[in-house]
XYZ file of C-alpha atoms in Angstrom:
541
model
C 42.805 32.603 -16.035
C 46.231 34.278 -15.035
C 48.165 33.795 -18.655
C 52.182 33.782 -19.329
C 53.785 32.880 -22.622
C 56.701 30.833 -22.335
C 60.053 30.309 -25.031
C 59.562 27.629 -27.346
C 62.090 25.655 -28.790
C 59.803 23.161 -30.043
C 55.685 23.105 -30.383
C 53.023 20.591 -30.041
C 49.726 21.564 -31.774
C 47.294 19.301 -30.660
C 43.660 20.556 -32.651
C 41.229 17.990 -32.529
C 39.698 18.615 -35.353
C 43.048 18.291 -37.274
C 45.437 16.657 -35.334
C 48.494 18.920 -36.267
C 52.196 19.017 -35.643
C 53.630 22.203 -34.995
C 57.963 22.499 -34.431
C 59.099 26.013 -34.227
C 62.130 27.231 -36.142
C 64.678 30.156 -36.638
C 64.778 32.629 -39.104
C 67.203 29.841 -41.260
C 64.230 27.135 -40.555
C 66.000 25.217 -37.847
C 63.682 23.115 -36.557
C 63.269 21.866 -32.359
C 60.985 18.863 -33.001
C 62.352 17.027 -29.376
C 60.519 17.892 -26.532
C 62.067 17.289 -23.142
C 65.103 14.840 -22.400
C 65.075 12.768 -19.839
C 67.751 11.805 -17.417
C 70.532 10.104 -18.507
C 72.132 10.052 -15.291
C 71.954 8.353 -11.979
C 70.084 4.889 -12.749
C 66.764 6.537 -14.279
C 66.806 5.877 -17.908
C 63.880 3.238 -17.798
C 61.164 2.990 -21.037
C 58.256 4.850 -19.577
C 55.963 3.243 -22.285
C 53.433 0.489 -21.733
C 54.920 -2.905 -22.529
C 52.789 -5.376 -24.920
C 51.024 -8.161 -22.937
C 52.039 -11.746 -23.681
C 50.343 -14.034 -25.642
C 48.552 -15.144 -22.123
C 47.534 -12.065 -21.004
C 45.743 -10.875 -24.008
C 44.318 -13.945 -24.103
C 42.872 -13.368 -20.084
C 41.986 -9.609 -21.752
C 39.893 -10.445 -24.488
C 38.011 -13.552 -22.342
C 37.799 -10.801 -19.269
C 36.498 -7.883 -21.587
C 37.721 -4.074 -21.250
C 35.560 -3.950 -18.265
C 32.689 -1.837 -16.341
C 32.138 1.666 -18.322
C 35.527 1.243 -20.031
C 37.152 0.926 -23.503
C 40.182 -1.317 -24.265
C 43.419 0.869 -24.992
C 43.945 0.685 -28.792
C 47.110 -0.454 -29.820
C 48.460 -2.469 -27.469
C 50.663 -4.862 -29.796
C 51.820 -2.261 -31.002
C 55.719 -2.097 -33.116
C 55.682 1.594 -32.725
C 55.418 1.310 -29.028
C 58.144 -1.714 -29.260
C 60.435 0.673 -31.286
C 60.421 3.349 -28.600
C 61.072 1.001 -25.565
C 64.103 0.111 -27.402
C 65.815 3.496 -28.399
C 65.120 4.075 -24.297
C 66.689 0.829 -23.552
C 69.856 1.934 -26.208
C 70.098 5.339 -24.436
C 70.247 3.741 -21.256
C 72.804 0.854 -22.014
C 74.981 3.382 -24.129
C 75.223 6.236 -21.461
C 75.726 4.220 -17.905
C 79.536 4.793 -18.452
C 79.164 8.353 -19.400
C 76.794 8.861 -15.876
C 79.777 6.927 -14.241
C 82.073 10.083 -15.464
C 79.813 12.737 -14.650
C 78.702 11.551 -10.886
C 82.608 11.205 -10.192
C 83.108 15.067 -11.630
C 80.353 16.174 -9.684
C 81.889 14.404 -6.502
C 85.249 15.698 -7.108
C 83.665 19.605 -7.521
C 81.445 19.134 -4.481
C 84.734 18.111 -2.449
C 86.507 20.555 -3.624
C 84.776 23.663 -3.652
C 85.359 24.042 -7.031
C 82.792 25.185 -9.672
C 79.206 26.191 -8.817
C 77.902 23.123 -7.877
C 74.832 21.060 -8.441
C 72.791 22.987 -6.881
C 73.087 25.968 -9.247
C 71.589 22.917 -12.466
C 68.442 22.246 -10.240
C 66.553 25.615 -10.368
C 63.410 24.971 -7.996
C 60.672 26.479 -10.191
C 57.506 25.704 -8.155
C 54.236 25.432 -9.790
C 54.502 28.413 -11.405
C 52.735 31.443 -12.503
C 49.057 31.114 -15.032
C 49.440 28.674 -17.530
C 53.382 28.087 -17.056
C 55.273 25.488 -15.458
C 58.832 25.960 -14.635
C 61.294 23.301 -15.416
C 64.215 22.336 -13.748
C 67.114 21.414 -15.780
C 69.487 18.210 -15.013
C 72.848 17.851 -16.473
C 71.336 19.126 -19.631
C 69.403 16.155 -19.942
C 66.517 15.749 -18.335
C 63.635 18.364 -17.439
C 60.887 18.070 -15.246
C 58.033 20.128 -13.637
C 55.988 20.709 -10.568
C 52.587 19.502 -10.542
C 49.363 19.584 -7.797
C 47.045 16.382 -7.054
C 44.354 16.992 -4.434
C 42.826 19.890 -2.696
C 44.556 21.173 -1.188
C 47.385 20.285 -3.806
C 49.559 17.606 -3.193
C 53.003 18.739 -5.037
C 54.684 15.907 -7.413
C 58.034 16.179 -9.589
C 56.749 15.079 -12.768
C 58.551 13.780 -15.753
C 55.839 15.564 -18.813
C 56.196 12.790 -21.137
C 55.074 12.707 -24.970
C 55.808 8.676 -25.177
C 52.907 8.019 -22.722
C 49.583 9.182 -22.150
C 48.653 8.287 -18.371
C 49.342 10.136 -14.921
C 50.700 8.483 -12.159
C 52.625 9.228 -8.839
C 53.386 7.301 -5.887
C 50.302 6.449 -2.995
C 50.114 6.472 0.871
C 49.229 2.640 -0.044
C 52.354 2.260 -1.009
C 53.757 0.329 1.696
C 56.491 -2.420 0.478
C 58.023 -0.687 -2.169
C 61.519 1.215 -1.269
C 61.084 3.487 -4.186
C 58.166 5.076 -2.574
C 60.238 5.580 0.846
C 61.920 8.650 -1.249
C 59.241 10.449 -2.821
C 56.093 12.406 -1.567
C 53.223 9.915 -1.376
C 49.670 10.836 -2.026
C 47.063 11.203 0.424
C 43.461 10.690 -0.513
C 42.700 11.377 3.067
C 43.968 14.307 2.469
C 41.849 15.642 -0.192
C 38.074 17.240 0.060
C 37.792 17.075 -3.663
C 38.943 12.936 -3.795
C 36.695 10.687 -6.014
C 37.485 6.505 -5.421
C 37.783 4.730 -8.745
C 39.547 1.672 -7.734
C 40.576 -0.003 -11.107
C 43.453 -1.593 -10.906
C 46.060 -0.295 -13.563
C 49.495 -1.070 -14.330
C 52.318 -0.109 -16.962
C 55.341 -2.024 -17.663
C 58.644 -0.267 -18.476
C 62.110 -2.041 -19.999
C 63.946 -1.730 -16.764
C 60.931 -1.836 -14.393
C 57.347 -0.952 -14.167
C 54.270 0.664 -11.689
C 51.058 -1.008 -10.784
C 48.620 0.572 -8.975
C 44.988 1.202 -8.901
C 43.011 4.202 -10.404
C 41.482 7.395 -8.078
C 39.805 10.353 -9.380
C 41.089 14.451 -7.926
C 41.512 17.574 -9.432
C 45.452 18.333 -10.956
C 47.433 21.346 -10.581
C 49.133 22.456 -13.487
C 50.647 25.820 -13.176
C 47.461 27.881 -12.606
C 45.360 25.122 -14.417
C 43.138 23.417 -12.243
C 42.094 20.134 -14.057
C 38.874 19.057 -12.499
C 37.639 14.976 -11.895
C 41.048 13.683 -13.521
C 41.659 10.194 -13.612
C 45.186 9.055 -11.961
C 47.244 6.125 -11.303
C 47.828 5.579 -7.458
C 51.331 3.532 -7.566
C 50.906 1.265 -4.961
C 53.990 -0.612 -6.600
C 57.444 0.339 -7.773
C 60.036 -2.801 -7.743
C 63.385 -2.598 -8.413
C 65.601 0.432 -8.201
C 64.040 1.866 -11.445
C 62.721 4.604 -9.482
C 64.304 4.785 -6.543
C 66.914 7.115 -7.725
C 64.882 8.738 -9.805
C 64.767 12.963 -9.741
C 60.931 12.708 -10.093
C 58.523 11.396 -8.670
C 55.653 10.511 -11.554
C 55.132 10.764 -14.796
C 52.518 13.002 -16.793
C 51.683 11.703 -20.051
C 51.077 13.949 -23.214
C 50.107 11.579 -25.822
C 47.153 10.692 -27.411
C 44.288 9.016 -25.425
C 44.520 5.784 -27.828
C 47.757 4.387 -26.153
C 46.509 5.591 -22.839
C 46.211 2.161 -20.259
C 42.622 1.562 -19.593
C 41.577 4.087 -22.234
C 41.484 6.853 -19.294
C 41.230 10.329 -20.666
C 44.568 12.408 -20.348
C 45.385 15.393 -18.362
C 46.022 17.270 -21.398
C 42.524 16.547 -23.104
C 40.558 17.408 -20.016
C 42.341 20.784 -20.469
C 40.663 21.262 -23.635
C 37.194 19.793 -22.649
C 37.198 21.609 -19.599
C 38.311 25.154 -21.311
C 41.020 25.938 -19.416
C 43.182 26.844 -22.344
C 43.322 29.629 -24.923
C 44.598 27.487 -27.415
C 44.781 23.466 -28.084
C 48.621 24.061 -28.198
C 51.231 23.107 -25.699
C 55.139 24.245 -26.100
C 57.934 23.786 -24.622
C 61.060 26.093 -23.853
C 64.338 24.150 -22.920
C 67.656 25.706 -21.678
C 70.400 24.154 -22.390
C 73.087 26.669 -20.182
C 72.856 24.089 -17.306
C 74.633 26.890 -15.200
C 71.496 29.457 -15.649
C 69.249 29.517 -12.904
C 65.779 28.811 -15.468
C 66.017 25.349 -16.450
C 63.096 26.298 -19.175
C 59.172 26.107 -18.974
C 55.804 24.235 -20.316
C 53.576 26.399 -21.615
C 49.868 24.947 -21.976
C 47.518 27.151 -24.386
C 50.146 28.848 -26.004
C 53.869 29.830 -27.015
C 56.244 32.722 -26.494
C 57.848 34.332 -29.484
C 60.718 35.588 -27.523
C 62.256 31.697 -27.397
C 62.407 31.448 -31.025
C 62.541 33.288 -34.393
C 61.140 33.341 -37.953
C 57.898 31.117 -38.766
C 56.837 28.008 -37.743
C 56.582 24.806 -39.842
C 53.512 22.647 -39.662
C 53.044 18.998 -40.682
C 50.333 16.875 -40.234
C 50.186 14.138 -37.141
C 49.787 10.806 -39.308
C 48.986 8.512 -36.647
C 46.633 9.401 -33.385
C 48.522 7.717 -30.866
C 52.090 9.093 -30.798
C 52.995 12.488 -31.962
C 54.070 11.150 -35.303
C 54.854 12.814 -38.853
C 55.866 12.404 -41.959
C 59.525 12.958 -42.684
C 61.506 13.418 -46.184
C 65.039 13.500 -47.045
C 67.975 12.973 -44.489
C 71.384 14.645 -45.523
C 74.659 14.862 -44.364
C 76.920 17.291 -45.068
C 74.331 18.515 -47.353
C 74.538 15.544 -49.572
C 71.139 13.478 -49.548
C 71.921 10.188 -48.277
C 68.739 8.831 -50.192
C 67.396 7.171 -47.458
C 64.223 9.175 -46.755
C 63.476 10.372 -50.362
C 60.166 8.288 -50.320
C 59.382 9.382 -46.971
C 59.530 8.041 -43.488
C 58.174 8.238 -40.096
C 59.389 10.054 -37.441
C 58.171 10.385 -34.012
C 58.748 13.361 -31.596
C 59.479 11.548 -28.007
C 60.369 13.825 -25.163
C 61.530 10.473 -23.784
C 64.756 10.051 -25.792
C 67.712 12.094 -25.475
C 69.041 10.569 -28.252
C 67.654 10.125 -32.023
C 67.392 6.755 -33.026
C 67.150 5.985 -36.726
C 67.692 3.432 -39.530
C 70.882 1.383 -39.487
C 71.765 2.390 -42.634
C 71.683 6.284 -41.843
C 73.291 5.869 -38.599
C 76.482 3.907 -39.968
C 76.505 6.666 -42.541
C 76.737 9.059 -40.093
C 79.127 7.626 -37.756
C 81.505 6.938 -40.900
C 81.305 10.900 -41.408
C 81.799 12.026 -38.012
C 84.575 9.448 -37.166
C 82.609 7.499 -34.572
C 84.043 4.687 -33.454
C 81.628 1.552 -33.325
C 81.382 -2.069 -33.704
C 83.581 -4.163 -36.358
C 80.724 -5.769 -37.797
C 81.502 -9.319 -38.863
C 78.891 -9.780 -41.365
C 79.471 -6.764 -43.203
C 82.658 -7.125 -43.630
C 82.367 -10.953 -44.962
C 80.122 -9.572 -47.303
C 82.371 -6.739 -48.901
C 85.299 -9.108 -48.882
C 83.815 -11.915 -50.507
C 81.459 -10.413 -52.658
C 81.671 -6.598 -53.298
C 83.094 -6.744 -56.348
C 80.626 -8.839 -58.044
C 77.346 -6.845 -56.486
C 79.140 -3.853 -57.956
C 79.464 -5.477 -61.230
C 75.569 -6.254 -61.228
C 74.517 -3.061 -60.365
C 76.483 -1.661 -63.354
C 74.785 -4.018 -65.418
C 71.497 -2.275 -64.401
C 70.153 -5.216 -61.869
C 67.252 -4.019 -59.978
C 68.742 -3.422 -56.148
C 66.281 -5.316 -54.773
C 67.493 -8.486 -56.592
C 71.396 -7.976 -56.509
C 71.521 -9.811 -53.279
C 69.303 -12.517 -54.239
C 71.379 -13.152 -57.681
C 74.619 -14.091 -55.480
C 72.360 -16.514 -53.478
C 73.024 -14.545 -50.307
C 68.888 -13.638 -49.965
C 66.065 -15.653 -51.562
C 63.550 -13.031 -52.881
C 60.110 -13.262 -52.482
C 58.365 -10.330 -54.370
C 58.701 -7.546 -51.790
C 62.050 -8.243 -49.128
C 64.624 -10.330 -49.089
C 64.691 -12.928 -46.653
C 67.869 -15.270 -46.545
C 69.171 -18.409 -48.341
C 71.607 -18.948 -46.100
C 75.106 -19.303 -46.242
C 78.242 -20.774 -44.685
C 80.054 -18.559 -42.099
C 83.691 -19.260 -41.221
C 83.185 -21.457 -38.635
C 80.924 -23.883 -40.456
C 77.789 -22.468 -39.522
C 74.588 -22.096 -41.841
C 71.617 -20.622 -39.412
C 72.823 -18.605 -37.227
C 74.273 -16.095 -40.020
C 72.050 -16.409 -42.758
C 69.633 -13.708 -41.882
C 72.132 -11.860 -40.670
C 74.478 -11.894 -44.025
C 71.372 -11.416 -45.595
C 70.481 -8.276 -44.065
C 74.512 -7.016 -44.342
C 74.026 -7.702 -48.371
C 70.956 -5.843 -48.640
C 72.179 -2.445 -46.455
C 75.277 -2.584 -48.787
C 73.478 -2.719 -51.747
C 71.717 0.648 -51.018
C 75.412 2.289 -49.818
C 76.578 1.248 -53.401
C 73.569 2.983 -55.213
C 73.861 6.147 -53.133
C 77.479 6.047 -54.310
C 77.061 5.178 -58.191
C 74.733 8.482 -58.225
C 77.502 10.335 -57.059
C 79.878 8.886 -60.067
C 82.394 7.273 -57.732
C 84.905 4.336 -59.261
C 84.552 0.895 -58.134
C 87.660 1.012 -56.002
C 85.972 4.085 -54.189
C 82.444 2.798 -53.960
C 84.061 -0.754 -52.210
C 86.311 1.538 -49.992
C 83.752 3.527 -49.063
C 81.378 0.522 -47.581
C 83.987 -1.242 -46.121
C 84.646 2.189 -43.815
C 81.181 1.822 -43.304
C 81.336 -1.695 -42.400
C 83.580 -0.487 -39.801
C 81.262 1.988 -38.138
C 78.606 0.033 -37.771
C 76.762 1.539 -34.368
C 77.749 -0.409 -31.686
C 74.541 -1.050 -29.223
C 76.113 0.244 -25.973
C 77.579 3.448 -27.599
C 79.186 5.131 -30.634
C 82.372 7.765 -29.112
C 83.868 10.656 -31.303
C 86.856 12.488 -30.731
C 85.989 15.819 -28.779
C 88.352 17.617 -29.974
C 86.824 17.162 -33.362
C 83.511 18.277 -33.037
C 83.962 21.252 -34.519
C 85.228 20.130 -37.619
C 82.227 17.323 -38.399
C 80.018 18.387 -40.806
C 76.038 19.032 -40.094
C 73.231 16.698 -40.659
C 69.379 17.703 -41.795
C 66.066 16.788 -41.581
C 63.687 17.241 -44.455
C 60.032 18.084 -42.371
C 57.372 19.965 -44.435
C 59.283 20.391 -47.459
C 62.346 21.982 -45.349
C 65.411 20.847 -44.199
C 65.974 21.649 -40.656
C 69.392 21.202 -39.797
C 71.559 20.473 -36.728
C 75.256 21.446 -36.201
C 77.667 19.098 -34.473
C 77.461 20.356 -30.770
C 73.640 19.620 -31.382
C 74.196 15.959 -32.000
C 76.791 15.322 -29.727
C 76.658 14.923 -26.019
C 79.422 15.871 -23.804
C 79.920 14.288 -20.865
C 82.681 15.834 -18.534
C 85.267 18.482 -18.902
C 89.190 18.411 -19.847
C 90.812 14.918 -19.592
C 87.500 13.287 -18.447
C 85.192 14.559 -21.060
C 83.201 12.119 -23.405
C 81.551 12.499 -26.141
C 79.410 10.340 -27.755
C 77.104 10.095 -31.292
C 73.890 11.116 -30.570
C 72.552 8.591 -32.893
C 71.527 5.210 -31.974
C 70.550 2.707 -34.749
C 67.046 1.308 -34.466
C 65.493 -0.332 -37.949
C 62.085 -0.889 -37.544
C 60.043 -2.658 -40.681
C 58.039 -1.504 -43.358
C 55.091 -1.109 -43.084
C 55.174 0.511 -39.940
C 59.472 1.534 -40.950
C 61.745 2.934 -41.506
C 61.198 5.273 -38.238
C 62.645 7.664 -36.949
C 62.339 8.785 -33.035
C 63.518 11.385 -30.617
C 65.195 14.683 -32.249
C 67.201 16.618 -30.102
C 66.402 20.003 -29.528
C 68.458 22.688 -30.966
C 68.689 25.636 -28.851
């Protein structure tokens, strides 16, 4: 087997045995947890998880069984899953004006003459060279690879996706679908080494979905050839999901349990089938869209010349995402007390953006002067009763009951879950849980604020700027000329905190009068048991 390290700025360890997350860092500890981002631009920013049957169709399931010589996916109603369909659905609402900006710019430079072009940003890399795959690199969000099906190989653009465990690219059967007009179609005619499966498969995405029907080929993968791998034949693409769309399939790299159909992954058939040195697989992004190496996949190994110092390990705590435990969050340095009992955070080479709690994000947003939604209820909660929650938790109240005390929450041993009251317009249940949930997010503002010894006046000032930062769902912007003057945020992972500097966190969209920049945070609360959550992480060349 021809072997080629490539730069890491971020590791998966899968081990079996141990199930292990591996995130490289610099000599300061700066961790690249993120994988791969995934377009932003140009109509493609559709979930590319499985979506949760209805209450009918898991009804049909369980009467039907998981069928002939097959095992029913585990974890189909799954929250996690839910969680991550919605940060994809946030990145795609909140960036459609930003793609707007950039496909003009691009216009205007192709026109023009000016700059080097697009073409210089999509670095054909080919299959590549032993156990590397070449990536190109889109608008410094989105990075894809080559990939074989067939003998001989059948080339695919593939979107390697950690959010997802199943292959699929388009079919020769595909015959109604405009999608597949646009894409290289695969032949099973075509093939000496085809094997007919014929299951029929599909996955569901926010904005769209594929069905198809299972075959069985050997997959290229750089100089990996993956033999009697199961594959989705898309027979099926509605909707203009993928029409646009710079690949043409995805590859997923999750674990088998959220796999549709429980078929076995590319990735583990690299490890049963020995094709790898090691059960690692790294990735190496470039984020100088100008360069002509948009970065690389390396399966069975790393490449210490993409990153210094030591890695950091932490244990995978769930088998079905690539998810970890996660500590502290800070900003500025300053713990924002959030995380302190831990959390769970999810590494998603499916999300550009990283979506956590609501309570973090408006926090952050307040420090880096993002500009959000004026949120109603938050506000009607400072105003009319600030004062008086601050009063109670000077007087040593539990938090968890200061909301319930000034009949805003009932309180039922372990959340609070409204009473209900009157909003300004006369109306009881439509606010309640709403007012509710305002009350109990300020409560924890005002704690982290009494353990810094701030006054009343500055404790009430400082949630009502909150109030006003609340992320708004279609996009948070920041001044660009301020970015480097907003302070850094961390990430405690492992029992270090890995930080990120403001021109990691920010995307810029444009140049000179045009630019915009946005917060790279999107608020998603997910919870407990299964929150607070964390997902995405962007890396941090």
């Amino acid at each position: 087997m021809g072997h080629r390290t490539c730069g890491t700025i971020f590791i998966l360890l899968y081990v079996i045995s141990t199930s292990t997350l591996l995130a490289s860092s610099n000599e300061h500890g700066l961790i690249r947890i993120p994988l791969k981002k995934r377009s932003i631009m140009d109509s493609i920013y559709g979930e590319l998880l499985p979506k949760p049957p209805s209450a009918l169709e898991k009804t049909k399931q369980a009467a039907a069984g998981p069928g002939p010589g097959r095992e029913e996916a585990v974890g189909v109603d799954d929250p996690v899953r839910d969680a991550i369909a919605q940060a994809r659905e946030r990145q795609h609402q909140m960036l459609v004006e930003a793609a707007a900006t950039e496909r003009r710019r691009r216009y205007y430079w192709s026109y023009s003459g000016g700059g080097k072009g697009n073409s210089s940003r999509l670095h054909d890399g080919g299959l590549g060279q032993g156990n590397i795959v070449a990536l190109k690199n889109f608008l410094n969000a989105q990075y894809f690879g080559q990939i074989g099906v067939g003998c001989p190989p059948q080339n695919f653009t593939v979107v390697f996706d950690t959010g997802s465990a199943n292959l699929w690219v388009p079919s020769a059967k595909c015959f109604f679908s405009l999608a597949c007009l646009f894409h290289p179609k695969y032949d099973s005619s075509q093939s000496s080494t085809y094997k007919p499966n014929g299951t029929p498969a599909s996955i569901h995405y926010g904005t769209g979905g594929i069905a198809g029907f299972y075959s069985e080929d050997q997959v290229t993968v750089g100089n990996l050839v993956v033999q009697n791998q199961e594959f989705i034949e898309a027979t099926h693409e509605p909707g203009f999901t993928f029409l646009l769309a710079k690949f043409d399939g995805i590859l997923g790299l999750a674990f088998q349990e959220i796999s549709v159909e429980g078929s076995v992954p590319v990735w583990y058939n690299m490890v049963n089938q020995s094709l790898v040195e090691q059960p690692v697989f790294s990735f190496w992004l470039n984020r100088n869209p100008f360069d002509g190496e948009g970065g690389e996949i390396v399966f069975g190994g790393s490449d210490e010349q993409h990153y210094k110092g030591s890695h950091t390990y932490t244990r995978v705590t769930r088998k079905a995402y690539w998810q970890f435990e996660m500590g502290d969050f800070l900003i500025g340095g300053r713990s924002t007390g959030i995380c302190v009992d831990g959390c769970a955070a999810i590494a998603d080479s499916g999300t550009s953006l990283i979506a956590g709690p609501l309570v973090a994000i408006a926090q952050i947003n307040e420090q880096i002067g993002a500009a959000g939604v004026v949120n109603h209820e938050c506000k009607q909660v400072v105003a009319g009763y600030g004062l008086e929650m601050v009063e109670l938790l000077k007087a040593q109240t539990p938090p968890s009951q200061v909301c319930s005390k000034i009949g805003l929450c009932t309180f039922d041993g372990t959340h609070g879950v409204s009473a209900g009251i009157e909003s300004v317009s006369g109306s009881v249940d439509g606010m309640s849980e709403a007012i509710c949930n305002a009350c109990e997010m300020i409560v924890f503002w005002m704690q982290s604020e009494f353990n810094a010894n701030k006054t009343t006046e500055g404790t009430l000032e400082y949630v009502d700027r909150l109030c006003e930062n609340m992320p708004d769902p279609v996009g948070s912007y920041v001044n660009c000329r301020h970015i480097g003057s907003l302070q850094t945020v961390a990430f405690s992972i492992g029992g270090r905190a890995f930080e990120l500097r403001p021109d990691q966190y920010i995307l810029k969209v444009g140049e000179g009068f045009a630019a915009h920049c946005i917060s790279g945070f999107t608020a998603l609360d997910i919870p407990p048991p299964v929150g607070p959550l964390w997902i995405g992480f962007a890396d941090s060349a």
